[in-house]
Coordinates of C-alpha atoms in Angstrom, one line a residue:
Chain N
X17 CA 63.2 -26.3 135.2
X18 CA 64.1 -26.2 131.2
X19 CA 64.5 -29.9 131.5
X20 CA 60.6 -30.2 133.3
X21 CA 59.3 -28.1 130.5
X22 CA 61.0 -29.6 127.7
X23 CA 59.8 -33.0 128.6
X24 CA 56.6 -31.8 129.5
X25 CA 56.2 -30.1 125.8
X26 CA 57.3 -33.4 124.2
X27 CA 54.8 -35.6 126.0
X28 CA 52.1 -33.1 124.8
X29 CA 53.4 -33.4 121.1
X30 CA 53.5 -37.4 121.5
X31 CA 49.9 -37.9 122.7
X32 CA 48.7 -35.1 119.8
X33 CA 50.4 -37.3 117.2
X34 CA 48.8 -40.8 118.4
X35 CA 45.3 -38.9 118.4
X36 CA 46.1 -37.2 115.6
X37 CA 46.7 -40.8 113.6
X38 CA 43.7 -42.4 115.8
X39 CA 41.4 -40.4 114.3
X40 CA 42.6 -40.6 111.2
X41 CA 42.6 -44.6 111.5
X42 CA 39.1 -43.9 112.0
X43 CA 38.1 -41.5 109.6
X44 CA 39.8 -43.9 107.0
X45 CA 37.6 -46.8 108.2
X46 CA 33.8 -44.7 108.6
X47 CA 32.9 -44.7 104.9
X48 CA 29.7 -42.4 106.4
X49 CA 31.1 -39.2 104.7
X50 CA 30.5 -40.7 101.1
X51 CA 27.3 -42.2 101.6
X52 CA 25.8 -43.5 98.2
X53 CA 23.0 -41.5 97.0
X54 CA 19.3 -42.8 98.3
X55 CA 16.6 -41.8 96.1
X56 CA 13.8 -39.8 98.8
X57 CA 10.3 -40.3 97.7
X58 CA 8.7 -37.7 95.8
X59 CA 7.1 -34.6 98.0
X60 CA 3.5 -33.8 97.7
X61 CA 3.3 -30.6 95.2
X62 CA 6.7 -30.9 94.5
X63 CA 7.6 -29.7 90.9
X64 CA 8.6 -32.8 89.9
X65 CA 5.4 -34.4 90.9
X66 CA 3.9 -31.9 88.6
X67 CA 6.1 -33.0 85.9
X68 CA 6.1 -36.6 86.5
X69 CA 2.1 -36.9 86.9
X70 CA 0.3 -34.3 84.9
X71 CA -0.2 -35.5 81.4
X72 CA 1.3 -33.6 78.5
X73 CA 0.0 -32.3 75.7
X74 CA 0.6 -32.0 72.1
X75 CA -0.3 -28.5 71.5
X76 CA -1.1 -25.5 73.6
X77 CA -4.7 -24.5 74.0
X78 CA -5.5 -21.2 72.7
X79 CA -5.7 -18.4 75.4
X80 CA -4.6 -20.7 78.3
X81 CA -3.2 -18.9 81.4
X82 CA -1.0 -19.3 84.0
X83 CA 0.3 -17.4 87.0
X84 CA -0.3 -13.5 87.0
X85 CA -2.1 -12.4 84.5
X86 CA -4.0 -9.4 85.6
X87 CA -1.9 -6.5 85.5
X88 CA -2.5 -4.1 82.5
X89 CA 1.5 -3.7 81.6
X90 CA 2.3 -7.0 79.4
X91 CA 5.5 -8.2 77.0
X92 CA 4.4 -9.5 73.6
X93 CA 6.6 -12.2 73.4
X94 CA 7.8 -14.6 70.4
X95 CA 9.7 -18.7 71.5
X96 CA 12.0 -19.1 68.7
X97 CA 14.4 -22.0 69.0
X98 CA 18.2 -21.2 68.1
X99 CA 19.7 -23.2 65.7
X100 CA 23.0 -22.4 66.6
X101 CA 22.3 -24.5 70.2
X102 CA 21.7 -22.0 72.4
X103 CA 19.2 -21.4 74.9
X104 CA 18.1 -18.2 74.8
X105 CA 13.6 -18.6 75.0
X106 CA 13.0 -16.2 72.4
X107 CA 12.0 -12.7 71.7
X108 CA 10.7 -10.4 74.0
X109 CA 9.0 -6.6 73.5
X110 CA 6.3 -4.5 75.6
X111 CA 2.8 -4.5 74.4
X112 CA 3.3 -0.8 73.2
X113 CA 6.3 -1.2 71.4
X114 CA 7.8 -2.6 67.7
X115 CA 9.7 -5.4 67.6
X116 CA 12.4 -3.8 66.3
X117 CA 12.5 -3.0 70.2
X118 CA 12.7 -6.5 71.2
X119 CA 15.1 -8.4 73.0
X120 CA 16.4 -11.8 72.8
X121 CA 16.2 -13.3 76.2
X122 CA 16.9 -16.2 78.5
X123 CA 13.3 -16.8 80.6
X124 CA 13.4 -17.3 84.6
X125 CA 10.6 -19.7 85.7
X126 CA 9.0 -19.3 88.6
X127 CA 8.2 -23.3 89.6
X128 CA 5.0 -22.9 91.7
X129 CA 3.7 -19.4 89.8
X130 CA 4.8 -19.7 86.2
X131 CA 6.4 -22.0 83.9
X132 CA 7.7 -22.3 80.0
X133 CA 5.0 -23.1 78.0
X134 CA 6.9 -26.1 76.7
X135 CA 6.4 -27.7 80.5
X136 CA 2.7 -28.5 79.3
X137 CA 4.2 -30.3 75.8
X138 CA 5.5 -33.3 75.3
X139 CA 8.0 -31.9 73.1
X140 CA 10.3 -29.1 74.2
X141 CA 10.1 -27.2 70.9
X142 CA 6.5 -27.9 70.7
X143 CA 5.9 -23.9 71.0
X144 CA 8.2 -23.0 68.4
X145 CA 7.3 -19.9 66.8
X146 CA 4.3 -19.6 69.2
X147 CA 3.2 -16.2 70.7
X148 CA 2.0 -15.4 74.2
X149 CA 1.0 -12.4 76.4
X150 CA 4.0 -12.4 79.2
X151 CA 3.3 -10.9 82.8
X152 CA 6.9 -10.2 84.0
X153 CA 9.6 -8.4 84.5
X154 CA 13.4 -8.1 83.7
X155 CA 16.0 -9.2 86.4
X156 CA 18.9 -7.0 87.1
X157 CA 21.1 -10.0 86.8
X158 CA 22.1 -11.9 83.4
X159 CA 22.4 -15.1 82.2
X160 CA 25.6 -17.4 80.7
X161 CA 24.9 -19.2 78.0
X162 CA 27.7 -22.0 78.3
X163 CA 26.6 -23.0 75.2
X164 CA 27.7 -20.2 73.0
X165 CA 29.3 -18.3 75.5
X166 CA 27.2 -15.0 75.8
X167 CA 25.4 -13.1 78.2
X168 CA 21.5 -12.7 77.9
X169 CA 19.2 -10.6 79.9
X170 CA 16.8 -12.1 82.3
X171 CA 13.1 -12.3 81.8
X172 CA 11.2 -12.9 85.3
X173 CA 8.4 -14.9 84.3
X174 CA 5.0 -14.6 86.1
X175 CA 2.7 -15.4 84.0
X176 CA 1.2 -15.8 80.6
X177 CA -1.8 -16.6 78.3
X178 CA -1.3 -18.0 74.4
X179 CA -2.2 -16.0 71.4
X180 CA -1.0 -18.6 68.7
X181 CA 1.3 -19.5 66.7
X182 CA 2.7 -16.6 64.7
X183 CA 5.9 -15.9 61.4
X184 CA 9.0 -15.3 63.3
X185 CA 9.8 -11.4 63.0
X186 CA 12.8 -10.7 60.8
X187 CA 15.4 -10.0 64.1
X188 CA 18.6 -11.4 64.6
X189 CA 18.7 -14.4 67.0
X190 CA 21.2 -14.2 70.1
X191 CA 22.5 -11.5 71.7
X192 CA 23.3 -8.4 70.3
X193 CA 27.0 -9.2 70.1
X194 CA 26.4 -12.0 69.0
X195 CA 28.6 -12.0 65.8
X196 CA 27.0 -13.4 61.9
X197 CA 30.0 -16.4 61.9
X198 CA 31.8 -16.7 64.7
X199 CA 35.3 -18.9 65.3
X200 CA 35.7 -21.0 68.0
X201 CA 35.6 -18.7 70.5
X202 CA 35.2 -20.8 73.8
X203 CA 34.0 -23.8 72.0
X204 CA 35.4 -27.1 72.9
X205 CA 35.2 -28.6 69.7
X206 CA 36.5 -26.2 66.7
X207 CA 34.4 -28.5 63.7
X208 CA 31.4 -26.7 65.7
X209 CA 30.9 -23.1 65.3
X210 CA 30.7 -21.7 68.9
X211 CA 28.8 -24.4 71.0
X212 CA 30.6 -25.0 74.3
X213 CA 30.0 -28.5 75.9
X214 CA 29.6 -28.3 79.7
X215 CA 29.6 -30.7 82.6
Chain F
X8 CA 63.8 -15.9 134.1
X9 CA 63.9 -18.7 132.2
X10 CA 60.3 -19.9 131.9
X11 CA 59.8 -16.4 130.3
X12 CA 62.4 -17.2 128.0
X13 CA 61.2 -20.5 127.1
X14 CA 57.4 -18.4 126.4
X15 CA 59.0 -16.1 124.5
X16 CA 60.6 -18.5 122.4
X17 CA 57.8 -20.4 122.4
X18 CA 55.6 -17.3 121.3
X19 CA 58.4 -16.2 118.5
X20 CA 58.5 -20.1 116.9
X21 CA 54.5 -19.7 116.9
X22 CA 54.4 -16.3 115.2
X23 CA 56.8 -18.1 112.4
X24 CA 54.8 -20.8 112.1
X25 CA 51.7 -18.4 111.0
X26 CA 53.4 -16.0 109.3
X27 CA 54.5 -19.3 106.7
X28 CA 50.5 -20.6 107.3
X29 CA 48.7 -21.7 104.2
X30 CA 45.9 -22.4 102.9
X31 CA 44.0 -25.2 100.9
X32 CA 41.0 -24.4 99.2
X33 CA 38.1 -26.3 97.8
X34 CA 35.2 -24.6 95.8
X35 CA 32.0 -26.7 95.0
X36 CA 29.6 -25.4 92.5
X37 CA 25.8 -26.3 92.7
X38 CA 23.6 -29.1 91.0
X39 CA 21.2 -28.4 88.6
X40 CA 17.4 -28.6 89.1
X41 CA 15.7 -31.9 88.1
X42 CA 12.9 -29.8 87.2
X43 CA 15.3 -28.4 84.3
X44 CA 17.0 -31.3 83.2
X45 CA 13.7 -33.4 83.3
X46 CA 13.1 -35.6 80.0
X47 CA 16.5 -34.2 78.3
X48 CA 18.8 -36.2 76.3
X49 CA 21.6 -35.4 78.1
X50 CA 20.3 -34.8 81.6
X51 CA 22.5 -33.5 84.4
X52 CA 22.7 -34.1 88.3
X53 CA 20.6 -36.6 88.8
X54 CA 22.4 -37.2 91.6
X55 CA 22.6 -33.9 94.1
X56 CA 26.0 -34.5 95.7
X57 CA 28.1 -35.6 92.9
X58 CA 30.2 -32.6 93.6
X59 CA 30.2 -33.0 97.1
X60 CA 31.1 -36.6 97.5
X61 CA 34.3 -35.9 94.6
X62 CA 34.7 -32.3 97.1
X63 CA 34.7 -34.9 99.9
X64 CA 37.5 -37.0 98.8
X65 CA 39.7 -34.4 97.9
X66 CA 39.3 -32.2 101.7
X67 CA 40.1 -35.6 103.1
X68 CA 43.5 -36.2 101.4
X69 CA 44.3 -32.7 102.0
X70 CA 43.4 -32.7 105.9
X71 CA 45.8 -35.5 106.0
X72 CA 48.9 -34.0 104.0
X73 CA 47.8 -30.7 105.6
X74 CA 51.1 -29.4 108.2
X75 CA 50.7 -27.7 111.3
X76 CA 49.2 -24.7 110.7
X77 CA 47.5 -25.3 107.1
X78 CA 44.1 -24.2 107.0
X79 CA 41.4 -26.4 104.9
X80 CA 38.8 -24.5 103.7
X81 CA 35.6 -25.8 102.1
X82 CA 33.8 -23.0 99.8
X83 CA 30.3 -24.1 98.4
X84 CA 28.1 -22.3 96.2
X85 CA 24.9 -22.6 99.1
X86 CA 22.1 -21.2 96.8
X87 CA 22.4 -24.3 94.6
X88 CA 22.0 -27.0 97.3
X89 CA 19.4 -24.9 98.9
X90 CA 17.4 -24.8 95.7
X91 CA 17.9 -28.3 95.2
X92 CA 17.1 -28.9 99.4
X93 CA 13.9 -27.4 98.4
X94 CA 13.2 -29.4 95.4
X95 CA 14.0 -32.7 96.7
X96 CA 12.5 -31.9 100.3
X97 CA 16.1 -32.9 102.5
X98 CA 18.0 -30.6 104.2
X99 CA 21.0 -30.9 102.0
X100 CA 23.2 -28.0 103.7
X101 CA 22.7 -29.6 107.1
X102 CA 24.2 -33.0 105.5
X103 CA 26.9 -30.9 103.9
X104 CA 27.7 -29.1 107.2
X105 CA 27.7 -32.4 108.5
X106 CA 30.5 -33.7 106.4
X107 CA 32.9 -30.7 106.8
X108 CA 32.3 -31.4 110.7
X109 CA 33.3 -34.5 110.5
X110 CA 36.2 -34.1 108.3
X111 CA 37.1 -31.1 110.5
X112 CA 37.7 -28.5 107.5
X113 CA 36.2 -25.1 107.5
X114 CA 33.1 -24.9 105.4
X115 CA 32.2 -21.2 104.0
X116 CA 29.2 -20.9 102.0
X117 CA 29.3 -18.4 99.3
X118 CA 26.1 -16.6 97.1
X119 CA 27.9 -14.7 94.6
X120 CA 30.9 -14.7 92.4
X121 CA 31.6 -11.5 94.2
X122 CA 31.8 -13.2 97.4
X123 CA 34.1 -15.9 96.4
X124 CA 36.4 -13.1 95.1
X125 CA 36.7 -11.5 98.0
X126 CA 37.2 -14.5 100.1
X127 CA 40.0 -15.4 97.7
X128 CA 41.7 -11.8 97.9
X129 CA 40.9 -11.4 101.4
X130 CA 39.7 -14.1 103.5
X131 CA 42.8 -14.0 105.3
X132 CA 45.6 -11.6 105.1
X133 CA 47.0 -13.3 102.0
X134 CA 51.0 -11.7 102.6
X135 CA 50.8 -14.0 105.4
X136 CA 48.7 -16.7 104.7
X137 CA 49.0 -17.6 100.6
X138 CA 46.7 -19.8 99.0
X139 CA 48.9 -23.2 98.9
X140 CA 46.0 -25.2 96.8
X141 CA 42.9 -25.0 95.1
X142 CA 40.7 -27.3 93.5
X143 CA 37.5 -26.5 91.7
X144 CA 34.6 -29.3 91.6
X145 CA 31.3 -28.3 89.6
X146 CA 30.1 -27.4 85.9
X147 CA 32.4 -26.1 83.5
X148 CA 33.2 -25.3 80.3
X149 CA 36.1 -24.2 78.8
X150 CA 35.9 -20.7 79.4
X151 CA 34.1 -20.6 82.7
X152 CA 33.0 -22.0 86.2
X153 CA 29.1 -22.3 86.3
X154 CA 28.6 -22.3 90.4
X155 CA 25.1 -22.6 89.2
X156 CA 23.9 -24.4 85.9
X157 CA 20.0 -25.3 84.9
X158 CA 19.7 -24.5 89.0
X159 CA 17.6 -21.0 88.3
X160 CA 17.3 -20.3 84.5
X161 CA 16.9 -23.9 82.3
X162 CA 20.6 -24.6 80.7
X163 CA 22.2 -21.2 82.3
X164 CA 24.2 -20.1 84.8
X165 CA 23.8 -16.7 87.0
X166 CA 27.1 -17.1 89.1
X167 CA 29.7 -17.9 87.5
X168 CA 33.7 -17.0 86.9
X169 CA 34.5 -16.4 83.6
X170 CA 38.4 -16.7 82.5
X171 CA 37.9 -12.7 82.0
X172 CA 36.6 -12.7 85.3
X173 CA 40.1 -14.0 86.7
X174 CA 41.6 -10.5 86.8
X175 CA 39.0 -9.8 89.7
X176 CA 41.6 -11.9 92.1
X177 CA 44.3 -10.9 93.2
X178 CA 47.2 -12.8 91.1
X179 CA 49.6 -12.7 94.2
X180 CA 46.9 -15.3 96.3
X181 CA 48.2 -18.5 95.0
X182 CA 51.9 -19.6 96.4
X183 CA 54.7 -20.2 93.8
X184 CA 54.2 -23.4 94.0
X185 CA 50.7 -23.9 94.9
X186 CA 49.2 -27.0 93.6
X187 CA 45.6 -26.0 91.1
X188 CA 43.3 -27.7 89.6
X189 CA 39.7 -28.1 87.9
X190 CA 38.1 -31.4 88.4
X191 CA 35.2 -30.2 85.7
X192 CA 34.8 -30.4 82.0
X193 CA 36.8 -28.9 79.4
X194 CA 38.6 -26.7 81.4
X195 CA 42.1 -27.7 80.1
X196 CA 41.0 -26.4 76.6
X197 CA 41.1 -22.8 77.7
X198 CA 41.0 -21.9 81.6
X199 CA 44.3 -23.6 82.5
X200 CA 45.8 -21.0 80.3
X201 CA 44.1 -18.0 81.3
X202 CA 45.1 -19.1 84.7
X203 CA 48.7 -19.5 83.8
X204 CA 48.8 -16.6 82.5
X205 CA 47.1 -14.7 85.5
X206 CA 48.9 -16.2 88.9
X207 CA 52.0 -17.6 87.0
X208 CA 51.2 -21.1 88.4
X209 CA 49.8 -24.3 86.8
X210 CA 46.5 -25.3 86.8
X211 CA 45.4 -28.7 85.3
X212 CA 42.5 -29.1 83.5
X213 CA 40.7 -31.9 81.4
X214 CA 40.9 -32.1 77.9
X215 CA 37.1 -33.2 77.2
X216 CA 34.5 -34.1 79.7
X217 CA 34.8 -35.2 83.1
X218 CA 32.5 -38.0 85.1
X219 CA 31.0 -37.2 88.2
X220 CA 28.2 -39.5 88.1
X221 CA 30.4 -43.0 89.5
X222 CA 30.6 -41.3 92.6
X223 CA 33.9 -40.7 94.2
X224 CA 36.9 -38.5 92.1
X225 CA 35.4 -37.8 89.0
X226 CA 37.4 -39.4 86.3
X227 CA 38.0 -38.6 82.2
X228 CA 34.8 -39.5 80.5
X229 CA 36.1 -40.1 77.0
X230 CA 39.0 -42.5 76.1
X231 CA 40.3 -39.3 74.2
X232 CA 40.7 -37.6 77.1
X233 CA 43.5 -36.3 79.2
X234 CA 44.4 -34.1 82.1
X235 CA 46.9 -31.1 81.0
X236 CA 47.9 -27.8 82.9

């Protein structure tokens, strides 16, 4: 009876190790699982049909809108471009408040609702030191900035409309721990004060 | 009599055979939007599975090293590809389900860093199942993972694990000799320490950037470059 079940078992483990190396003979030889990358057409309304086809402009045009612009709560909000390669937007304070109440932030798009202003420009820092009405609010997540290593809060954009261009206010750019001269911190190269390079 | 005897050895070798089970574990952050990277200089993902395919490569060679009773497990970061699904108008997480099917590992989506955590410190019961290797394939730096990067806020990530974020796993997971490392940039600057220091067991990391974009294993983009732990 032992001998039955022995032999038995040791046909069992015999056929699972020829299937076993079958399939792998065959998974080795269907190159299906790393198919190169096919480029699909562009989708109709697609945000990169947007981007791709709608011409850009040089400048903004005073009191353009976009998105949700209705409600009577709005942020006052200031694009400022940090030198030290981050990408925080800019400044951001109700409609009520100083700016000593302001925060620095890093600004959620809504593709479809609401986008930077840049998205119109055909340079990135085209709005630089611009100001706009912002329709919003903030998200109860934060951001990484892997370029300087530091935590920003979220603004939800919805919409906006453009005031102008406008002096930057006299408030400290990054987040409020951000420290005046900071060493290397996570920064993959140490010639470069903070900036992390990512991948 | 004796057939029950046979069972019962039977039933006592299999109990020690899952009491010693591991577990090899690959996490796969997201791709960025093309709608964020559009027009910049240095413009990532054009290509949405570059950490898949490298992902792909690795959970093969480990399906076929894997013993009886080792466990492959597959954890992506789903909001990315289903952001990127959207964008590009494919349904990327039916293709990705697709290749963990036919490799025949375990796929596990995760949403949050909070997730992944807990699937780490208890996905199984990690006294009896320890965590025998893990490999991480996605944006880095040398501080952090980014399971998200320019995929929801331009040039930022939302998810993420942070080297100060390590201390949220249990440092008991890995095995003693567990076999770790990041396949993304830079993380051999800074993360292969912190994770030293936390589980007590290597992890190696590039010195530099890595390159995703060739397809297959990503390789050391910079001449300079080398893989330390």
């Amino acid at each position: 009876m032992m001998t039955r079940f022995f032999l038995g078992a040791a046909r069992l483990v015999l056929v699972g190790l020829l299937t076993a190396s079958a399939l792998r003979a065959q998974m080795a030889a269907d190159t299906s699982v790393y198919k190169p990358p096919v480029a699909p057409p562009l989708q109709k309304g697609s945000p990169l049909d947007h981007l791709t086809n709608d011409p850009k402009l040089d400048t903004l045009p005073y009191g353009y809108k976009e998105g949700h612009t209705g409600g009577a709560t709005y942020f006052i909000a200031h694009r400022h471009i940090d030198e030290m390669g981050g990408s925080g937007w800019g400044w951001v304070r109700k409609s009520d408040e100083d700016w000593g109440d302001a925060k620095w932030i890093a600004l959620q798009e809504q593709p479809g609702l609401a986008v930077a202003p840049f998205r119109k420009l055909t340079h990135r820092d085209g709005d630089a030191d611009w100001e706009f009405k912002f329709w919003g609010k903030f998200a109860p997540y934060k951001a990484y900035d892997p370029h300087l290593d530091e935590v920003l809060p979220v603004f939800v954009l919805e919409g906006y409309e453009v005031i102008g261009p406008e002096p930057a206010p006299n408030l400290k750019v990054g987040a409020p721990d951000r420290p005046e001269h900071r060493a290397s911190g996570a920064s993959s190269r140490s010639d470069r004060a903070i900036r992390t390079d990512i991948d | 009599m004796r057939i029950i005897f046979a069972l019962l050895v039977l039933g006592l070798a299999t109990a020690g055979a899952l009491a010693q089970s591991r577990e090899d574990i690959v996490v796969t952050g997201g791709p960025a939007l093309r709608f964020m990277e559009h027009g910049k200089d240095a413009s990532h993902d054009f290509y949405w599975f570059n950490f898949i395919d490298g992902s792909t490569i690795r959970l093969k060679e480990l399906k076929d090293a894997a013993k009886p009773g080792e466990l492959v497990t597959w954890l992506v970061y789903e909001p990315g590809y289903a952001s990127r699904a959207k964008e590009l108008g494919m349904d990327l997480l039916s293709q990705i389900q697709a290749k963990a099917t036919q490799l025949g590992v375990t796929l596990v989506y995760f949403h949050t860093k909070a997730e992944l955590v807990s699937y780490l410190n208890r996905g199984h019961d990690r006294d009896q199942m320890k965590i025998a290797s893990f490999d991480y394939f996605g944006h880095s730096n040398k501080a952090c993972f980014l399971f998200d990067y320019s995929n929801m806020i331009d040039s930022m990530s939302v998810n993420y694990l942070h080297v100060r974020d390590l201390g949220l796993i249990d440092s008991d997971v890995l095995a003693k000799d567990a076999t770790c490392k990041s396949w993304g940039c830079h993380s051999g600057e800074m993360y292969s320490q912190w994770w030293k220091s936390h589980f007590d067991v290597a992890m190696i990391g590039a010195i530099g950037k890595t390159d995703f974009s060739k397809g297959g294993e990503p390789v050391l983009s910079n001449s300079d470059g080398k893989w330390v732990q």
